Amino acid sequence: MSDIRALIAHRHLIIADGVYAERLTEPVHKLEAWLRFWVAWARSGRANRKDAFVSAVDAWGKRLVDADDEAVRRCLGQAAAQMRRDGLCDEALVPAFAAIREASGRCLGKRHHDVQLLAGRVLLRGQIAEMATGEGKTLAGTLAVCAAAAAGALVHVVTVNDYLAERDAEENEPLFGFFGFSVGTVKQDMSIPDRQAVYHSHVVYVSNKELTFDYLKDRIGFGSKLEVQSKLARVGGVGSGASPILGGLHVAIVDEADSVLIDEARTPLIISESMPDDLGEEVYQRALDMALELTPERHFRFGHGRDVWLTEAGEAHVGDLLHGSEGIWRSPLWQRELINKALSALHGFRRDEHYIVAEDKVQIVDEFTGRVMPDRTWERGLHQMIECKEGCEITGQRKTLSQTTYQRFFGRYVLLCGMTGTAKEIRAELRQVYDLRVLRIPTFKTSRRVHGPTRVFRQSAERWDAVAARAATLSADGRAVLIGTRSVDASEALSKRLDALGVRHKVLNAKQDKDEAASVAAAGDIGAITVATNMAGRGTDIRLDPVVESKGGLHVILTEFHESARVDRQLFGRSARQGNPGSVEAMVSLEDELFKQYAAFAATRLSLLWLGQSRFCQLCFSLFVAVVQGRAERRNRRIRLDTIARDQKWQRSLGFVGGHKK
């Protein structure tokens, strides 16, 4: 604890003296939060490539070139002593970074570039480093990891999945071992005792999901001294006298920070237990049957997102259908609740887009990453309604044992920072919610990416035919092609067209999630065509074959704009990495989900007009897309802020009824 207090003394934070060290957070006044938002929106920071800090590290590094290993270790040790005394100041970071870079060259065969030095310093200042895709975020992160660990902090490197956590830990372990730091990886099927052992390592690589739910288990055990044994028995068998799972919330370095801190922060994190379902399949099926008899606009309307609501005429019609019914159907409140859920299940959630059915179970697909989330369920009966719709076994309802949000959890770290390739669009929200400033890091090499014109098609089928033909032509010429789709269904529809053309290709979607690393790594082979759902957070380098590089590099085709422009940029960022050649283009349809949901009328009018390839038409369509994506982003931001408000209300209610507030 004393090391942590000294390490962050210059940040004026308060640390809890409870089960382990974590930051005590106080509610932020709405005015202050909005001032943060507008200041960050109006100003975007950028690191200076010629910063004197880099020159100082270079000068220190020259002293270590001929030094033996022990001298390099001693250099970091002396810098760490200064950090514990004076905090994470540049005077201490200069020799620390010089030692870490020298050790990295010896252990990993990789020396940090100047821009990576800048990124490492940004992290230790408690900020977000925006680095272009392929600029080496993982290696840049080792600077902050080693410096913080040397100063006495427990460091959590947060990734988006177990594969990346294990890969990055294994790749960087020689560097950590050089300085005597223990490193561990938390994986999904680990027992509680194994997790406890890993979390007491100096450096822990862990996915955001595993980390947050381990924290919730600690909150159940140590947040209240009532019902400790009974609750913990349900989530892992830890008794009331057991040690906590986590060792403390000292330093979190979040990889793909936009995905973790923003995209996945729309819903609260809940630990729950299964309860017997009081409704049963018959009730769900009757609700679905009645929903099928209702007419859009007359009986129900679509709300924001995938919500569907009964109109007054719809409520009256449902009342007539249920006249004389017994049991739960006698309640008008239950009638509306069940029919609304049935309408949402039928019209708002589509198989192979929002979920898949695997092993006779409904499994949610993350709309931002394209990955399956087998442990997640929709709440308030929606999941059970969709299970009934798909003919799956109805699972029980869930009773909440503990909950939090990403916003509240990550706010409890003594030092929070992160890296991502796409933070520009959400810099204001990061500042408003997490008080995190975003700094753009210059690229090591000038980008050689070529952007082709956007091709717009009136009908979706026309677009898929054109995409298949375009990919086949490029593949025949020896180029490598990566095609990004928004859903599992779309990837399989395109795959059928490529099969019809006799073109070899690979499909990477939620159904082949286990093979994603190998598939992405091979996407740069000669003539390779890879069809993939959202590439956000994939984290695997696409290495170009020399022939592919000579012919222009990887060509990326975006087939549908996403609600967030960041996801589009992430896909385009797969091409022309680290100064390599590459090209990108978008081939979209006016029937795409984004336009139907947020600009149906305008999209219909556009489809009646001539969509030419002139510069004027391209400009007009680009402005149209920007407006629609802006509308979607504002809605999603409202959802996230509403999640925070509901969480704060839940916390206040705990305090009101005498619960232990955390």
XYZ file of C-alpha atoms in Angstrom, residues 129-361:
233
model
C -2.740 6.826 -26.458
C -4.316 6.760 -29.917
C -1.922 4.833 -32.159
C -2.702 3.889 -35.740
C -3.331 0.215 -36.417
C -0.082 -1.692 -36.769
C 2.065 0.839 -34.879
C 2.973 -1.618 -32.125
C 0.631 -0.869 -29.233
C 1.522 -4.131 -27.494
C 5.245 -3.334 -27.412
C 4.581 0.287 -26.410
C 2.553 -0.980 -23.476
C 5.533 -2.884 -22.059
C 7.207 0.443 -21.212
C 4.356 1.410 -18.900
C 3.990 -2.138 -17.571
C 7.647 -2.492 -16.544
C 7.920 1.025 -15.114
C 4.756 0.681 -13.001
C 5.673 -2.822 -11.832
C 9.175 -1.650 -10.863
C 7.619 1.123 -8.776
C 5.626 -1.441 -6.791
C 2.237 -1.460 -8.507
C 0.229 -4.517 -9.500
C -0.374 -4.068 -13.230
C -3.425 -5.394 -15.079
C -3.137 -5.418 -18.864
C -6.743 -5.661 -20.026
C -7.442 -7.233 -23.423
C -10.654 -8.096 -25.265
C -10.348 -11.895 -25.115
C -8.433 -14.772 -23.540
C -6.475 -15.539 -26.699
C -4.917 -12.080 -26.879
C -4.203 -12.087 -23.142
C -2.343 -15.395 -23.367
C -0.532 -14.460 -26.581
C 0.710 -11.079 -25.336
C 1.777 -12.447 -21.953
C 3.759 -15.247 -23.575
C 5.330 -12.919 -26.135
C 6.527 -10.406 -23.532
C 7.401 -12.780 -20.695
C 11.159 -12.810 -21.504
C 11.283 -9.029 -20.997
C 9.394 -9.192 -17.695
C 11.543 -12.089 -16.535
C 14.685 -10.083 -17.284
C 13.674 -7.628 -14.559
C 12.383 -10.302 -12.201
C 8.680 -9.548 -12.672
C 6.266 -12.464 -12.407
C 3.586 -12.587 -15.112
C 0.326 -14.484 -15.245
C -2.720 -14.907 -17.467
C -6.301 -15.320 -16.286
C -8.329 -17.674 -18.462
C -11.999 -18.498 -18.564
C -12.003 -21.954 -16.950
C -9.603 -21.176 -14.087
C -10.552 -22.133 -10.535
C -10.818 -19.493 -7.824
C -7.512 -20.529 -6.111
C -5.665 -20.423 -9.457
C -7.072 -16.968 -10.163
C -5.957 -15.713 -6.762
C -2.429 -16.933 -7.458
C -2.312 -15.260 -10.884
C -3.663 -11.937 -9.599
C -0.791 -11.719 -7.133
C 1.728 -11.669 -9.996
C 3.456 -8.386 -10.753
C 1.863 -8.312 -14.218
C -1.498 -9.876 -15.089
C -2.921 -10.211 -18.593
C -6.680 -10.646 -18.430
C -9.767 -10.058 -20.556
C -12.159 -7.325 -19.470
C -14.921 -9.870 -18.894
C -12.897 -12.113 -16.570
C -11.501 -9.150 -14.645
C -14.808 -7.444 -13.968
C -16.596 -10.585 -12.886
C -13.742 -11.512 -10.542
C -14.151 -8.063 -9.002
C -17.887 -8.649 -8.594
C -17.183 -11.911 -6.783
C -14.970 -9.985 -4.373
C -17.744 -7.415 -3.893
C -20.149 -10.213 -2.978
C -17.694 -11.600 -0.470
C -16.385 -8.407 1.072
C -18.890 -5.711 0.167
C -21.315 -6.934 2.810
C -20.805 -9.153 5.801
C -24.341 -10.504 5.521
C -25.099 -13.700 3.587
C -21.461 -14.005 2.556
C -21.171 -17.759 2.655
C -24.449 -18.490 0.900
C -23.810 -16.047 -1.918
C -20.207 -17.020 -2.558
C -21.122 -20.688 -2.617
C -23.249 -19.955 -5.675
C -20.457 -18.284 -7.668
C -17.388 -20.293 -6.850
C -17.379 -21.824 -3.400
C -15.260 -19.210 -1.622
C -15.974 -19.002 2.085
C -16.279 -15.878 4.167
C -12.809 -16.326 5.600
C -11.138 -16.611 2.198
C -8.762 -14.091 0.686
C -10.023 -11.835 -2.101
C -9.473 -12.936 -5.684
C -7.889 -9.697 -6.859
C -4.790 -8.281 -5.212
C -5.830 -4.679 -5.737
C -6.814 -2.153 -8.396
C -3.494 -0.365 -8.848
C -2.797 0.151 -12.567
C -4.965 -0.847 -15.537
C -3.625 -0.588 -19.092
C -6.581 -1.208 -21.385
C -5.831 -2.463 -24.885
C -8.522 -1.614 -27.485
C -9.701 0.978 -24.966
C -12.540 2.247 -27.140
C -14.052 -1.235 -27.360
C -13.774 -1.953 -23.630
C -14.511 1.460 -22.120
C -17.138 2.635 -24.607
C -18.656 -0.070 -26.822
C -19.064 -2.667 -24.092
C -20.169 -0.123 -21.501
C -23.757 -0.005 -22.741
C -25.002 -2.689 -20.371
C -24.346 -3.290 -16.663
C -22.222 -6.230 -15.534
C -24.255 -8.620 -13.429
C -23.511 -11.776 -11.477
C -26.706 -13.727 -11.058
C -28.041 -17.139 -10.209
C -30.612 -19.175 -12.103
C -34.103 -19.245 -10.670
C -37.006 -21.470 -11.704
C -38.953 -19.874 -14.560
C -42.417 -18.992 -13.282
C -43.921 -18.457 -16.735
C -43.089 -21.536 -18.765
C -42.937 -22.270 -22.479
C -46.716 -22.122 -22.925
C -46.876 -18.460 -21.888
C -43.977 -17.448 -24.154
C -45.408 -19.362 -27.103
C -48.842 -17.798 -26.704
C -47.265 -14.335 -26.602
C -45.354 -15.077 -29.815
C -48.466 -16.438 -31.538
C -50.443 -13.300 -30.682
C -47.568 -11.039 -31.746
C -47.622 -12.681 -35.177
C -51.239 -11.560 -35.605
C -50.389 -7.886 -35.069
C -49.873 -5.409 -37.913
C -46.946 -2.934 -37.998
C -47.796 0.754 -37.501
C -51.425 -0.101 -36.711
C -50.831 -2.375 -33.721
C -47.180 -1.693 -32.906
C -44.357 0.701 -33.718
C -40.576 0.434 -33.639
C -38.838 2.497 -30.981
C -35.145 3.291 -30.538
C -32.800 0.427 -31.253
C -34.614 -2.908 -31.299
C -37.474 -2.017 -28.966
C -41.004 -2.556 -30.244
C -44.055 -1.045 -28.549
C -47.808 -1.629 -28.730
C -49.991 1.247 -29.877
C -53.332 1.996 -28.219
C -55.031 0.069 -31.013
C -52.632 -2.792 -30.420
C -53.366 -2.878 -26.685
C -57.083 -2.914 -27.412
C -56.646 -5.728 -29.964
C -54.564 -7.786 -27.525
C -57.228 -7.212 -24.853
C -59.865 -8.603 -27.232
C -57.700 -11.646 -28.043
C -57.201 -12.355 -24.344
C -60.765 -11.708 -23.252
C -61.764 -14.298 -20.672
C -58.204 -15.604 -20.208
C -57.067 -16.715 -16.777
C -53.871 -16.470 -14.752
C -51.148 -14.037 -15.720
C -53.040 -12.938 -18.846
C -55.683 -11.194 -16.717
C -53.201 -8.434 -15.865
C -52.993 -5.608 -18.456
C -49.446 -4.887 -17.222
C -48.314 -8.440 -17.924
C -50.130 -8.405 -21.262
C -48.153 -5.371 -22.448
C -44.852 -6.678 -21.041
C -45.105 -10.107 -22.666
C -46.425 -8.914 -26.031
C -43.788 -6.161 -26.236
C -41.075 -8.738 -25.518
C -42.547 -11.082 -28.125
C -42.607 -8.288 -30.726
C -38.986 -7.424 -29.941
C -37.987 -11.090 -30.245
C -39.742 -11.410 -33.612
C -38.881 -8.091 -35.231
C -35.881 -6.661 -33.380
C -33.528 -9.628 -33.037
C -32.437 -11.710 -36.011
C -30.695 -15.066 -35.972
C -27.100 -15.046 -37.283
C -26.981 -11.286 -36.823
C -27.802 -10.508 -33.193
C -27.427 -14.093 -31.974
C -26.626 -17.609 -33.127
C -28.042 -20.959 -32.066
C -25.298 -23.395 -31.050
C -25.673 -26.611 -29.084
C -29.413 -25.884 -28.777
C -28.644 -22.623 -26.964
